[in-house]
């Protein structure tokens, strides 16, 4: 019989991941910063003690913090909490991070996540009577993802978020620019992962380039990806 971790232990794991993200005096975004932030984000995804998370997140005021790293970590907490008010705070923290560290791709990626989540939550709220509630935020998130990729064309998480966004109906006027950036981020060979190759192929097909789409789908098949899905896309 599996034993459940006690809440205190779960909280300690999350706090340890939080502290692992700290790089005192960091002036540039390095691999350690990104890994620490990703670790912290993963550690709180299923954390049941949201009351403690909320207390931790409220320790810092959006716009007043002088640490880009701390602003991003606090935004990650607000994204996890997920109410419209929390998501609004997440946007504010990410804007502060982008102001403090405009050369950090993660600042812009996090801002894109917050803006997109806020827009979708607003659109789903039946109390909003506008014709397109939340669409401005969702549309703007494409620009944030694009900025993250301009700073780091190899930023796979931002490429995935942008690709999924422009594949839908939310930002059709960003598809051409997005595809140009994503072509640099997602090669059509085995260097890319299966999900990224699938994304690249679908974007190329949507843009009217069947040869590039076919190259991506064939790499997906040859690289040990989902064989049936690859054949379906090729067909």
PDB file of N, CA and C in Angstrom, residues 5-44:
ATOM      1  N   UNK A   5       2.709  11.249   1.299  1.00  0.00           N
ATOM      2  CA  UNK A   5       3.591  12.154   2.014  1.00  0.00           C
ATOM      3  C   UNK A   5       2.767  13.084   2.894  1.00  0.00           C
ATOM      4  N   UNK A   6       3.203  13.311   4.131  1.00  0.00           N
ATOM      5  CA  UNK A   6       2.489  14.253   4.973  1.00  0.00           C
ATOM      6  C   UNK A   6       2.576  15.656   4.390  1.00  0.00           C
ATOM      7  N   UNK A   7       1.545  16.496   4.628  1.00  0.00           N
ATOM      8  CA  UNK A   7       1.539  17.852   4.068  1.00  0.00           C
ATOM      9  C   UNK A   7       2.796  18.638   4.389  1.00  0.00           C
ATOM     10  N   UNK A   8       3.327  18.481   5.613  1.00  0.00           N
ATOM     11  CA  UNK A   8       4.525  19.246   5.980  1.00  0.00           C
ATOM     12  C   UNK A   8       5.706  18.859   5.092  1.00  0.00           C
ATOM     13  N   UNK A   9       5.849  17.557   4.800  1.00  0.00           N
ATOM     14  CA  UNK A   9       6.952  17.111   3.956  1.00  0.00           C
ATOM     15  C   UNK A   9       6.787  17.648   2.540  1.00  0.00           C
ATOM     16  N   UNK A  10       5.540  17.623   2.051  1.00  0.00           N
ATOM     17  CA  UNK A  10       5.288  18.154   0.714  1.00  0.00           C
ATOM     18  C   UNK A  10       5.681  19.619   0.651  1.00  0.00           C
ATOM     19  N   UNK A  11       5.313  20.340   1.704  1.00  0.00           N
ATOM     20  CA  UNK A  11       5.650  21.763   1.744  1.00  0.00           C
ATOM     21  C   UNK A  11       7.162  21.967   1.777  1.00  0.00           C
ATOM     22  N   UNK A  12       7.872  21.122   2.538  1.00  0.00           N
ATOM     23  CA  UNK A  12       9.320  21.255   2.604  1.00  0.00           C
ATOM     24  C   UNK A  12       9.964  20.985   1.246  1.00  0.00           C
ATOM     25  N   UNK A  13       9.412  20.016   0.507  1.00  0.00           N
ATOM     26  CA  UNK A  13       9.925  19.731  -0.838  1.00  0.00           C
ATOM     27  C   UNK A  13       9.760  20.953  -1.729  1.00  0.00           C
ATOM     28  N   UNK A  14       8.590  21.594  -1.644  1.00  0.00           N
ATOM     29  CA  UNK A  14       8.336  22.770  -2.464  1.00  0.00           C
ATOM     30  C   UNK A  14       9.266  23.919  -2.088  1.00  0.00           C
ATOM     31  N   UNK A  15       9.456  24.110  -0.790  1.00  0.00           N
ATOM     32  CA  UNK A  15      10.333  25.190  -0.337  1.00  0.00           C
ATOM     33  C   UNK A  15      11.767  24.932  -0.785  1.00  0.00           C
ATOM     34  N   UNK A  16      12.199  23.658  -0.712  1.00  0.00           N
ATOM     35  CA  UNK A  16      13.556  23.324  -1.151  1.00  0.00           C
ATOM     36  C   UNK A  16      13.731  23.627  -2.633  1.00  0.00           C
ATOM     37  N   UNK A  17      12.703  23.319  -3.429  1.00  0.00           N
ATOM     38  CA  UNK A  17      12.767  23.620  -4.856  1.00  0.00           C
ATOM     39  C   UNK A  17      12.815  25.128  -5.082  1.00  0.00           C
ATOM     40  N   UNK A  18      12.037  25.858  -4.277  1.00  0.00           N
ATOM     41  CA  UNK A  18      12.052  27.319  -4.352  1.00  0.00           C
ATOM     42  C   UNK A  18      13.465  27.838  -4.110  1.00  0.00           C
ATOM     43  N   UNK A  19      14.093  27.345  -3.017  1.00  0.00           N
ATOM     44  CA  UNK A  19      15.413  27.837  -2.669  1.00  0.00           C
ATOM     45  C   UNK A  19      16.455  27.434  -3.708  1.00  0.00           C
ATOM     46  N   UNK A  20      16.231  26.301  -4.368  1.00  0.00           N
ATOM     47  CA  UNK A  20      17.181  25.878  -5.404  1.00  0.00           C
ATOM     48  C   UNK A  20      17.179  26.830  -6.575  1.00  0.00           C
ATOM     49  N   UNK A  21      16.075  27.585  -6.727  1.00  0.00           N
ATOM     50  CA  UNK A  21      15.983  28.525  -7.837  1.00  0.00           C
ATOM     51  C   UNK A  21      16.734  29.813  -7.570  1.00  0.00           C
ATOM     52  N   UNK A  22      17.138  30.043  -6.328  1.00  0.00           N
ATOM     53  CA  UNK A  22      17.744  31.318  -5.970  1.00  0.00           C
ATOM     54  C   UNK A  22      19.193  31.376  -6.445  1.00  0.00           C
ATOM     55  N   UNK A  23      19.528  32.434  -7.151  1.00  0.00           N
ATOM     56  CA  UNK A  23      20.904  32.675  -7.549  1.00  0.00           C
ATOM     57  C   UNK A  23      21.261  34.081  -7.090  1.00  0.00           C
ATOM     58  N   UNK A  24      21.782  34.237  -5.888  1.00  0.00           N
ATOM     59  CA  UNK A  24      22.034  35.562  -5.349  1.00  0.00           C
ATOM     60  C   UNK A  24      22.929  36.384  -6.261  1.00  0.00           C
ATOM     61  N   UNK A  25      22.517  37.610  -6.504  1.00  0.00           N
ATOM     62  CA  UNK A  25      23.326  38.535  -7.276  1.00  0.00           C
ATOM     63  C   UNK A  25      23.379  38.231  -8.750  1.00  0.00           C
ATOM     64  N   UNK A  26      22.518  37.334  -9.245  1.00  0.00           N
ATOM     65  CA  UNK A  26      22.575  36.980 -10.665  1.00  0.00           C
ATOM     66  C   UNK A  26      22.246  38.191 -11.523  1.00  0.00           C
ATOM     67  N   UNK A  27      23.049  38.412 -12.563  1.00  0.00           N
ATOM     68  CA  UNK A  27      22.821  39.533 -13.459  1.00  0.00           C
ATOM     69  C   UNK A  27      22.331  39.061 -14.820  1.00  0.00           C
ATOM     70  N   UNK A  28      22.406  37.779 -15.084  1.00  0.00           N
ATOM     71  CA  UNK A  28      21.965  37.241 -16.362  1.00  0.00           C
ATOM     72  C   UNK A  28      21.263  35.924 -16.126  1.00  0.00           C
ATOM     73  N   UNK A  29      20.384  35.593 -17.062  1.00  0.00           N
ATOM     74  CA  UNK A  29      19.655  34.340 -16.927  1.00  0.00           C
ATOM     75  C   UNK A  29      20.523  33.207 -17.445  1.00  0.00           C
ATOM     76  N   UNK A  30      20.908  32.310 -16.571  1.00  0.00           N
ATOM     77  CA  UNK A  30      21.688  31.157 -16.963  1.00  0.00           C
ATOM     78  C   UNK A  30      20.860  29.893 -16.886  1.00  0.00           C
ATOM     79  N   UNK A  31      21.473  28.787 -17.285  1.00  0.00           N
ATOM     80  CA  UNK A  31      20.763  27.512 -17.272  1.00  0.00           C
ATOM     81  C   UNK A  31      20.316  27.134 -15.865  1.00  0.00           C
ATOM     82  N   UNK A  32      21.117  27.499 -14.856  1.00  0.00           N
ATOM     83  CA  UNK A  32      20.755  27.174 -13.481  1.00  0.00           C
ATOM     84  C   UNK A  32      19.500  27.900 -13.031  1.00  0.00           C
ATOM     85  N   UNK A  33      19.345  29.151 -13.471  1.00  0.00           N
ATOM     86  CA  UNK A  33      18.148  29.918 -13.126  1.00  0.00           C
ATOM     87  C   UNK A  33      16.918  29.279 -13.746  1.00  0.00           C
ATOM     88  N   UNK A  34      17.008  28.945 -15.027  1.00  0.00           N
ATOM     89  CA  UNK A  34      15.875  28.329 -15.727  1.00  0.00           C
ATOM     90  C   UNK A  34      15.524  26.990 -15.085  1.00  0.00           C
ATOM     91  N   UNK A  35      16.530  26.170 -14.803  1.00  0.00           N
ATOM     92  CA  UNK A  35      16.285  24.868 -14.187  1.00  0.00           C
ATOM     93  C   UNK A  35      15.630  25.025 -12.819  1.00  0.00           C
ATOM     94  N   UNK A  36      16.105  26.002 -12.043  1.00  0.00           N
ATOM     95  CA  UNK A  36      15.528  26.230 -10.728  1.00  0.00           C
ATOM     96  C   UNK A  36      14.081  26.664 -10.802  1.00  0.00           C
ATOM     97  N   UNK A  37      13.764  27.565 -11.734  1.00  0.00           N
ATOM     98  CA  UNK A  37      12.387  28.022 -11.892  1.00  0.00           C
ATOM     99  C   UNK A  37      11.476  26.890 -12.361  1.00  0.00           C
ATOM    100  N   UNK A  38      11.972  26.095 -13.310  1.00  0.00           N
ATOM    101  CA  UNK A  38      11.173  24.952 -13.780  1.00  0.00           C
ATOM    102  C   UNK A  38      10.944  23.945 -12.660  1.00  0.00           C
ATOM    103  N   UNK A  39      11.975  23.699 -11.856  1.00  0.00           N
ATOM    104  CA  UNK A  39      11.846  22.780 -10.735  1.00  0.00           C
ATOM    105  C   UNK A  39      10.820  23.287  -9.730  1.00  0.00           C
ATOM    106  N   UNK A  40      10.885  24.575  -9.430  1.00  0.00           N
ATOM    107  CA  UNK A  40       9.933  25.155  -8.491  1.00  0.00           C
ATOM    108  C   UNK A  40       8.510  25.065  -9.050  1.00  0.00           C
ATOM    109  N   UNK A  41       8.357  25.387 -10.317  1.00  0.00           N
ATOM    110  CA  UNK A  41       7.022  25.325 -10.942  1.00  0.00           C
ATOM    111  C   UNK A  41       6.469  23.908 -10.896  1.00  0.00           C
ATOM    112  N   UNK A  42       7.296  22.924 -11.221  1.00  0.00           N
ATOM    113  CA  UNK A  42       6.843  21.531 -11.198  1.00  0.00           C
ATOM    114  C   UNK A  42       6.489  21.084  -9.782  1.00  0.00           C
ATOM    115  N   UNK A  43       7.231  21.601  -8.794  1.00  0.00           N
ATOM    116  CA  UNK A  43       7.046  21.135  -7.418  1.00  0.00           C
ATOM    117  C   UNK A  43       5.729  21.580  -6.812  1.00  0.00           C
ATOM    118  N   UNK A  44       5.133  22.658  -7.345  1.00  0.00           N
ATOM    119  CA  UNK A  44       3.894  23.155  -6.732  1.00  0.00           C
ATOM    120  C   UNK A  44       2.653  22.840  -7.561  1.00  0.00           C
TER     121      UNK A  44
END
